[in-house]
Amino acid sequence: MKYNGNILLNQEIAPNIFKMIIQCAPVAQNAKVGQFVNVYTKDKALLLPRPISLCQFTNDTITLLYTVVGTGTKEFSTYTTADTIKISKTLGKGFAPQNVKTHVIVGGGIGIAPLLALAEELSAQNTNIIAVLGYKDHQYLVDEFKSICNEVYVSTDKATSGFTGNVVDLIKMKHISGDYFYACGPKPMLKALSTHCTQKNIPVQVSMEERMGCGYGACVGCNCKVNNKNQKVCKDGPVFLGSEVNWQ
């Protein structure tokens, strides 16, 4: 089923990174941290929807962050508040917030987006939250994380500001630790972080970024191996325990 949403904001917050706020109460009211929605283009030649993770949500709005990388997202970037947009219900199994003393949130690139809603939910527990955010160059959402988290660390691939390198190297250098890790980002980052957490005997939930077709588990286009079994990222995930993923 598709829902019509009203666009309240569609703003470029960094080069080729857009923030879109959509008013659609039926979708927003069922949202959970770590889920995603399928976003449909108006171009009928583009058959497949674009899966985009929820960055934030309220009772009647959802906020999406997306990178302009192709024809579909290029179309989205042209939308204004005069436009409506078709989206699916919220999909997938998201993060399962744990009741622990210190949470560590690790994000890379556009994978940082769904971790903001997670940080907001964890903040209600009145516990310690540490965020480690990795960017290629331009930064975004850092102030939002600083307003929620007890500590925020930032790394960039290019020497723009702060630590230069990847988030796992930053975690090791700063001896960042906690009772539970949550992560979303490129597969190499998730693999390296899962290895690090396994060595430290710390559990980690990872949100997998795989190419998807349908978003409902019908096309089996987003399979990954978990505990030596094929799992559909869109339906069984996108969040899995890092220790259970068979990293290739």
XYZ file of N, CA and C in Angstrom, residues 39-222:
552
model
N 10.349 4.950 -1.054
C 9.917 6.230 -1.606
C 9.801 6.071 -3.118
N 8.655 6.473 -3.663
C 8.358 6.234 -5.074
C 8.537 7.507 -5.902
N 9.164 7.354 -7.049
C 9.340 8.483 -7.957
C 8.067 8.697 -8.771
N 7.979 9.866 -9.377
C 6.862 10.157 -10.269
C 7.171 9.709 -11.698
N 8.437 9.446 -11.959
C 8.872 8.979 -13.277
C 8.497 7.504 -13.434
N 7.534 7.219 -14.281
C 7.038 5.849 -14.457
C 8.090 4.916 -15.050
N 9.135 5.480 -15.635
C 10.194 4.642 -16.202
C 11.062 4.024 -15.112
N 10.997 4.589 -13.920
C 11.775 4.061 -12.791
C 10.874 3.126 -11.997
N 11.044 1.837 -12.200
C 10.113 0.856 -11.650
C 10.298 0.633 -10.154
N 11.529 0.663 -9.687
C 11.797 0.310 -8.294
C 11.772 1.537 -7.391
N 11.191 1.392 -6.196
C 11.226 2.494 -5.232
C 12.616 2.629 -4.625
N 12.826 3.731 -3.919
C 14.102 3.965 -3.241
C 13.905 3.758 -1.745
N 14.593 2.761 -1.149
C 14.478 2.558 0.299
C 15.328 3.585 1.042
N 14.717 4.301 1.982
C 15.430 5.331 2.739
C 15.103 5.167 4.220
N 16.126 5.151 5.052
C 15.957 4.948 6.491
C 15.309 6.161 7.149
N 14.601 5.896 8.241
C 14.013 6.976 9.027
C 15.102 7.641 9.855
N 15.228 8.938 9.701
C 16.191 9.700 10.495
C 15.558 10.149 11.804
N 14.333 10.631 11.724
C 13.549 11.033 12.894
C 12.080 10.829 12.570
N 11.250 10.827 13.601
C 9.809 10.773 13.365
C 9.059 11.326 14.571
N 7.866 11.860 14.288
C 6.954 12.341 15.322
C 5.642 11.590 15.140
N 4.581 12.084 15.751
C 3.283 11.425 15.602
C 2.727 11.536 14.185
N 3.152 12.562 13.455
C 2.584 12.722 12.112
C 3.607 13.039 11.031
N 4.905 13.036 11.365
C 5.917 13.310 10.346
C 7.054 12.295 10.409
N 7.703 12.107 9.275
C 8.959 11.354 9.231
C 10.007 12.232 8.560
N 11.241 12.101 9.011
C 12.355 12.836 8.419
C 13.301 11.849 7.758
N 13.633 12.111 6.507
C 14.532 11.256 5.738
C 15.765 12.052 5.336
N 16.915 11.395 5.335
C 18.128 11.952 4.744
C 18.512 11.073 3.562
N 18.824 11.682 2.443
C 19.200 10.896 1.271
C 20.326 11.584 0.508
N 21.115 10.759 -0.164
C 22.198 11.246 -1.008
C 21.752 11.220 -2.466
N 22.016 12.275 -3.194
C 21.683 12.307 -4.620
C 22.749 11.520 -5.374
N 22.364 10.314 -5.815
C 23.323 9.426 -6.475
C 22.835 8.926 -7.833
N 21.579 9.159 -8.160
C 21.050 8.648 -9.420
C 19.803 9.410 -9.831
N 19.109 8.865 -10.820
C 17.954 9.554 -11.392
C 16.835 9.739 -10.371
N 16.564 8.697 -9.577
C 15.472 8.772 -8.616
C 15.697 9.816 -7.543
N 16.851 9.764 -6.904
C 17.138 10.733 -5.841
C 17.342 12.139 -6.413
N 17.798 12.224 -7.666
C 17.880 13.533 -8.317
C 16.485 14.132 -8.446
N 15.508 13.288 -8.789
C 14.127 13.773 -8.864
C 13.660 14.260 -7.495
N 13.929 13.479 -6.454
C 13.510 13.877 -5.108
C 14.072 15.246 -4.735
N 15.310 15.516 -5.149
C 15.970 16.769 -4.759
C 15.297 18.000 -5.359
N 14.462 17.802 -6.384
C 13.776 18.934 -7.024
C 12.431 19.236 -6.377
N 11.974 18.371 -5.485
C 10.660 18.561 -4.879
C 10.647 19.792 -3.973
N 9.480 20.429 -3.905
C 9.279 21.578 -3.030
C 8.107 21.289 -2.098
N 7.799 22.244 -1.242
C 6.678 22.070 -0.311
C 5.332 22.094 -1.035
N 5.343 22.387 -2.309
C 4.106 22.329 -3.095
C 3.825 20.916 -3.591
N 4.800 20.016 -3.430
C 4.673 18.651 -3.940
C 4.163 17.691 -2.870
N 3.564 16.611 -3.352
C 3.279 15.458 -2.500
C 4.198 14.328 -2.944
N 4.298 13.306 -2.105
C 5.203 12.201 -2.402
C 4.571 10.902 -1.942
N 4.787 9.838 -2.685
C 4.230 8.538 -2.318
C 5.286 7.721 -1.573
N 4.875 7.176 -0.425
C 5.772 6.359 0.385
C 5.036 5.104 0.846
N 5.810 4.109 1.236
C 5.235 2.872 1.777
C 5.036 3.020 3.277
N 4.476 2.011 3.887
C 4.483 1.927 5.345
C 5.927 1.723 5.803
N 6.167 1.840 7.100
C 7.516 1.568 7.593
C 7.807 0.079 7.460
N 9.047 -0.229 7.074
C 9.436 -1.600 6.745
C 10.653 -2.035 7.543
N 10.803 -3.357 7.670
C 11.995 -3.931 8.275
C 11.941 -4.017 9.787
N 12.914 -4.742 10.323
C 13.092 -4.870 11.769
C 14.257 -3.977 12.171
N 13.971 -3.007 13.001
C 14.970 -2.013 13.344
C 15.794 -2.377 14.565
N 16.363 -1.350 15.183
C 17.197 -1.542 16.366
C 16.351 -1.943 17.572
N 16.957 -2.729 18.454
C 16.330 -3.107 19.722
C 17.125 -2.440 20.839
N 16.697 -1.267 21.319
C 17.433 -0.570 22.372
C 17.564 -1.430 23.626
N 18.757 -1.458 24.176
C 19.045 -2.290 25.341
C 19.045 -1.451 26.619
N 18.779 -2.102 27.731
C 18.771 -1.429 29.028
C 20.143 -1.594 29.678
N 21.068 -0.726 29.295
C 22.441 -0.790 29.800
C 22.874 0.607 30.243
N 24.045 0.673 30.852
C 24.529 1.951 31.386
C 25.091 2.860 30.298
N 25.907 2.289 29.390
C 26.554 3.109 28.361
C 26.320 2.526 26.975
N 25.727 3.341 26.114
C 25.481 2.967 24.719
C 26.497 3.673 23.829
N 27.015 2.965 22.829
C 27.910 3.574 21.844
C 27.268 3.449 20.467
N 27.056 4.582 19.820
C 26.429 4.648 18.504
C 27.506 4.983 17.481
N 27.622 4.163 16.440
C 28.687 4.353 15.448
C 28.065 4.452 14.057
N 28.299 5.568 13.386
C 27.726 5.765 12.064
C 28.752 6.179 11.041
N 28.534 5.758 9.804
C 29.413 6.138 8.708
C 28.623 6.653 7.530
N 28.937 7.855 7.050
C 28.261 8.420 5.893
C 26.774 8.598 6.130
N 25.975 8.301 5.108
C 24.527 8.469 5.224
C 23.947 7.493 6.242
N 24.728 6.473 6.631
C 24.303 5.552 7.685
C 24.177 6.210 9.043
N 24.660 7.429 9.163
C 24.501 8.181 10.407
C 23.031 8.524 10.643
N 22.281 8.717 9.567
C 20.908 9.217 9.659
C 20.001 8.423 10.597
N 19.850 7.096 10.444
C 18.917 6.372 11.315
C 19.353 6.308 12.767
N 20.610 6.648 13.044
C 21.105 6.592 14.415
C 20.641 7.784 15.240
N 20.176 8.844 14.579
C 19.684 9.998 15.331
C 18.401 9.651 16.080
N 17.479 8.960 15.417
C 16.251 8.535 16.094
C 16.564 7.562 17.226
N 17.558 6.711 17.020
C 17.977 5.784 18.070
C 18.514 6.553 19.270
N 19.358 7.552 19.021
C 19.904 8.362 20.113
C 18.788 9.050 20.889
N 17.790 9.537 20.180
C 16.664 10.200 20.843
C 15.911 9.224 21.739
N 15.716 8.005 21.266
C 15.007 7.015 22.081
C 15.840 6.590 23.284
N 17.137 6.395 23.087
C 18.004 5.994 24.195
C 18.103 7.083 25.251
N 17.997 8.347 24.833
C 18.122 9.452 25.784
C 17.008 9.443 26.823
N 15.888 8.812 26.492
C 14.781 8.723 27.445
C 15.112 7.802 28.609
N 16.141 6.955 28.455
C 16.549 6.041 29.526
C 17.413 6.726 30.580
N 17.833 7.952 30.299
C 18.722 8.678 31.214
C 20.010 7.899 31.455
N 20.592 7.400 30.358
C 21.854 6.660 30.428
C 22.925 7.413 29.644
N 24.125 6.883 29.630
C 25.245 7.518 28.944
C 25.243 7.111 27.468
N 25.310 8.092 26.574
C 25.298 7.824 25.135
C 26.529 8.454 24.504
N 27.294 7.639 23.797
C 28.479 8.104 23.079
C 28.233 7.906 21.588
N 28.459 8.945 20.795
C 28.299 8.845 19.344
C 29.653 8.996 18.665
N 29.916 8.114 17.705
C 31.133 8.183 16.892
C 30.681 8.270 15.439
N 30.950 9.399 14.799
C 30.402 9.685 13.481
C 31.520 9.837 12.456
N 31.407 9.106 11.351
C 32.435 9.148 10.317
C 31.908 9.729 9.016
N 32.678 10.625 8.420
C 32.285 11.294 7.181
C 33.411 11.204 6.157
N 33.025 11.280 4.892
C 34.037 11.368 3.838
C 34.720 12.727 3.896
N 33.902 13.778 3.969
C 34.445 15.133 4.091
C 33.468 16.042 4.833
N 32.376 16.440 4.186
C 31.439 17.377 4.791
C 30.608 16.705 5.895
N 30.431 17.428 6.991
C 29.726 16.893 8.151
C 28.281 17.395 8.201
N 27.405 16.614 8.800
C 26.011 16.988 9.006
C 25.476 16.222 10.212
N 24.457 16.765 10.851
C 23.796 16.205 12.040
C 24.674 16.202 13.297
N 25.865 16.746 13.229
C 26.748 16.715 14.402
C 26.128 17.484 15.563
N 25.585 18.665 15.297
C 24.974 19.461 16.369
C 23.779 18.738 16.980
N 23.013 18.045 16.143
C 21.859 17.303 16.663
C 22.305 16.200 17.621
N 23.369 15.490 17.270
C 23.884 14.451 18.165
C 24.467 15.068 19.434
N 25.122 16.202 19.312
C 25.695 16.854 20.492
C 24.618 17.293 21.475
N 23.438 17.615 20.972
C 22.346 18.038 21.852
C 21.727 16.872 22.616
N 22.027 15.644 22.188
C 21.434 14.447 22.793
C 22.457 13.626 23.561
N 23.635 13.453 22.983
C 24.626 12.508 23.514
C 25.544 13.159 24.551
N 26.105 12.325 25.406
C 27.060 12.798 26.408
C 28.411 13.115 25.789
N 28.798 12.332 24.780
C 30.064 12.553 24.085
C 29.849 12.305 22.597
N 30.481 13.131 21.770
C 30.412 12.957 20.320
C 31.823 13.059 19.746
N 32.223 12.036 18.993
C 33.525 12.008 18.325
C 33.292 11.989 16.818
N 34.132 12.714 16.083
C 33.954 12.832 14.635
C 35.251 12.488 13.911
N 35.129 11.702 12.849
C 36.273 11.409 11.987
C 35.906 11.742 10.550
N 36.909 12.097 9.760
C 36.702 12.336 8.332
C 37.791 11.620 7.540
N 37.425 11.177 6.337
C 38.410 10.520 5.474
C 39.453 11.510 4.981
N 38.999 12.750 4.770
C 39.906 13.799 4.319
C 40.209 14.732 5.492
N 41.359 15.340 5.465
C 41.798 16.188 6.579
C 41.058 17.525 6.566
N 39.780 17.495 6.969
C 38.998 18.728 7.023
C 38.999 19.304 8.432
N 38.666 18.481 9.421
C 38.717 18.910 10.818
C 38.657 17.672 11.693
N 39.239 17.765 12.889
C 39.200 16.650 13.818
C 40.079 15.497 13.375
N 39.663 14.286 13.744
C 40.433 13.072 13.469
C 40.325 12.691 11.998
N 41.440 12.366 11.381
C 41.447 11.915 9.988
C 41.642 10.402 9.958
N 40.657 9.700 9.421
C 40.703 8.243 9.381
C 39.314 7.676 9.531
N 39.219 6.379 9.799
C 37.904 5.754 9.923
C 37.471 5.666 11.385
N 36.191 5.377 11.585
C 35.626 5.405 12.934
C 36.205 4.316 13.834
N 36.533 3.163 13.268
C 37.073 2.076 14.096
C 38.457 2.451 14.613
N 39.260 3.082 13.776
C 40.566 3.571 14.238
C 40.397 4.616 15.335
N 39.400 5.477 15.183
C 39.128 6.499 16.194
C 38.705 5.862 17.513
N 37.859 4.843 17.439
C 37.417 4.129 18.641
C 38.602 3.516 19.372
N 39.501 2.925 18.606
C 40.680 2.303 19.217
C 41.618 3.347 19.815
N 41.822 4.451 19.100
C 42.753 5.471 19.566
C 42.253 6.150 20.842
N 40.940 6.414 20.890
C 40.351 7.103 22.039
C 39.891 6.135 23.134
N 40.088 4.833 22.895
C 39.671 3.804 23.858
C 38.186 3.966 24.219
N 37.383 4.173 23.177
C 35.938 4.343 23.374
C 35.303 2.984 23.610
N 34.550 2.876 24.691
C 33.928 1.598 25.019
C 32.587 1.838 25.702
N 31.814 0.784 25.794
C 30.510 0.852 26.437
C 29.969 -0.545 26.640
N 28.732 -0.606 27.085
C 28.104 -1.903 27.339
C 27.454 -2.483 26.087
N 27.115 -1.604 25.135
C 26.420 -2.076 23.935
C 26.692 -1.102 22.794
N 26.941 -1.661 21.603
C 27.197 -0.857 20.408
C 26.039 -1.011 19.419
N 25.780 0.055 18.672
C 24.814 0.058 17.568
C 25.495 0.755 16.395
N 25.302 0.252 15.183
C 26.033 0.839 14.056
C 25.245 0.766 12.758
N 25.521 1.741 11.894
C 24.990 1.736 10.534
C 25.990 2.463 9.646
N 26.261 1.874 8.491
C 27.224 2.481 7.583
C 27.673 1.489 6.536
N 28.748 1.795 5.838
C 29.253 0.899 4.791
C 29.652 -0.464 5.362
N 29.517 -1.483 4.537
C 29.796 -2.850 4.984
C 31.205 -3.029 5.546
N 32.253 -2.475 4.917
C 33.591 -2.641 5.505
C 33.692 -2.069 6.916
N 33.009 -0.957 7.163
C 32.998 -0.371 8.499
C 32.310 -1.291 9.497
N 31.155 -1.827 9.100
C 30.401 -2.717 9.987
C 31.190 -3.986 10.287
N 31.859 -4.507 9.277
C 32.673 -5.712 9.473
C 33.809 -5.441 10.449
N 34.516 -4.334 10.259
C 35.640 -3.998 11.141
C 35.163 -3.743 12.563
N 34.030 -3.062 12.700
C 33.504 -2.788 14.037
C 33.046 -4.068 14.715
N 32.396 -4.957 13.970
C 31.948 -6.232 14.540
C 33.133 -7.053 15.024
N 34.214 -7.062 14.253
C 35.432 -7.769 14.670
C 35.980 -7.170 15.958
N 36.019 -5.845 16.018
C 36.512 -5.161 17.222
C 35.645 -5.493 18.436
N 34.323 -5.445 18.256
C 33.415 -5.716 19.375
C 33.510 -7.171 19.829
N 33.674 -8.087 18.892
C 33.839 -9.499 19.251
C 35.098 -9.692 20.084
N 36.176 -9.025 19.693
C 37.427 -9.120 20.447
C 37.283 -8.555 21.857
N 36.436 -7.542 22.002
C 36.221 -6.912 23.305
C 35.056 -7.531 24.075
N 34.415 -8.533 23.451
C 33.263 -9.201 24.063
C 32.128 -8.217 24.365
N 31.879 -7.329 23.407
C 30.793 -6.354 23.522
C 29.800 -6.608 22.387
N 28.513 -6.764 22.677
C 27.533 -6.997 21.607
C 27.330 -5.748 20.754
N 27.035 -5.967 19.476
C 26.784 -4.849 18.567
C 25.658 -5.213 17.608
N 24.723 -4.299 17.445
C 23.684 -4.423 16.428
C 24.115 -3.604 15.219
N 24.031 -4.209 14.041
C 24.442 -3.519 12.815
C 23.266 -3.421 11.851
N 23.100 -2.256 11.266
C 22.081 -2.050 10.242
C 22.750 -2.138 8.885
N 22.373 -3.151 8.117
C 23.032 -3.449 6.846
C 22.511 -2.538 5.731
N 23.429 -2.022 4.933
C 23.072 -1.216 3.769
C 23.238 -2.074 2.519
N 22.177 -2.725 2.102
C 22.214 -3.553 0.894
C 21.275 -2.960 -0.154
N 21.577 -3.209 -1.412
C 20.663 -2.799 -2.481
C 19.383 -3.615 -2.382
N 18.236 -2.940 -2.485
C 16.946 -3.608 -2.337
C 16.111 -3.412 -3.588
N 15.238 -4.398 -3.830
C 14.313 -4.282 -4.937
C 12.931 -3.903 -4.458
N 12.259 -4.865 -3.818
C 10.866 -4.636 -3.438
C 10.710 -4.018 -2.054
N 11.590 -4.384 -1.116
C 11.471 -3.901 0.256
C 10.574 -4.755 1.129
N 9.951 -5.783 0.541
C 9.006 -6.619 1.283
C 9.457 -8.073 1.413
N 10.606 -8.416 0.871
C 11.112 -9.775 0.977
C 10.689 -10.700 -0.141
N 10.054 -10.165 -1.182
C 9.552 -11.015 -2.260
C 10.582 -11.276 -3.351
N 11.467 -10.313 -3.592
C 12.356 -10.434 -4.758
C 13.702 -11.076 -4.423
N 13.980 -11.300 -3.145
C 15.238 -11.888 -2.642
C 16.475 -11.220 -3.256
N 16.376 -9.932 -3.508
C 17.499 -9.217 -4.093
C 18.477 -8.659 -3.079
N 18.159 -8.786 -1.784
C 19.012 -8.177 -0.757
C 19.449 -9.206 0.286
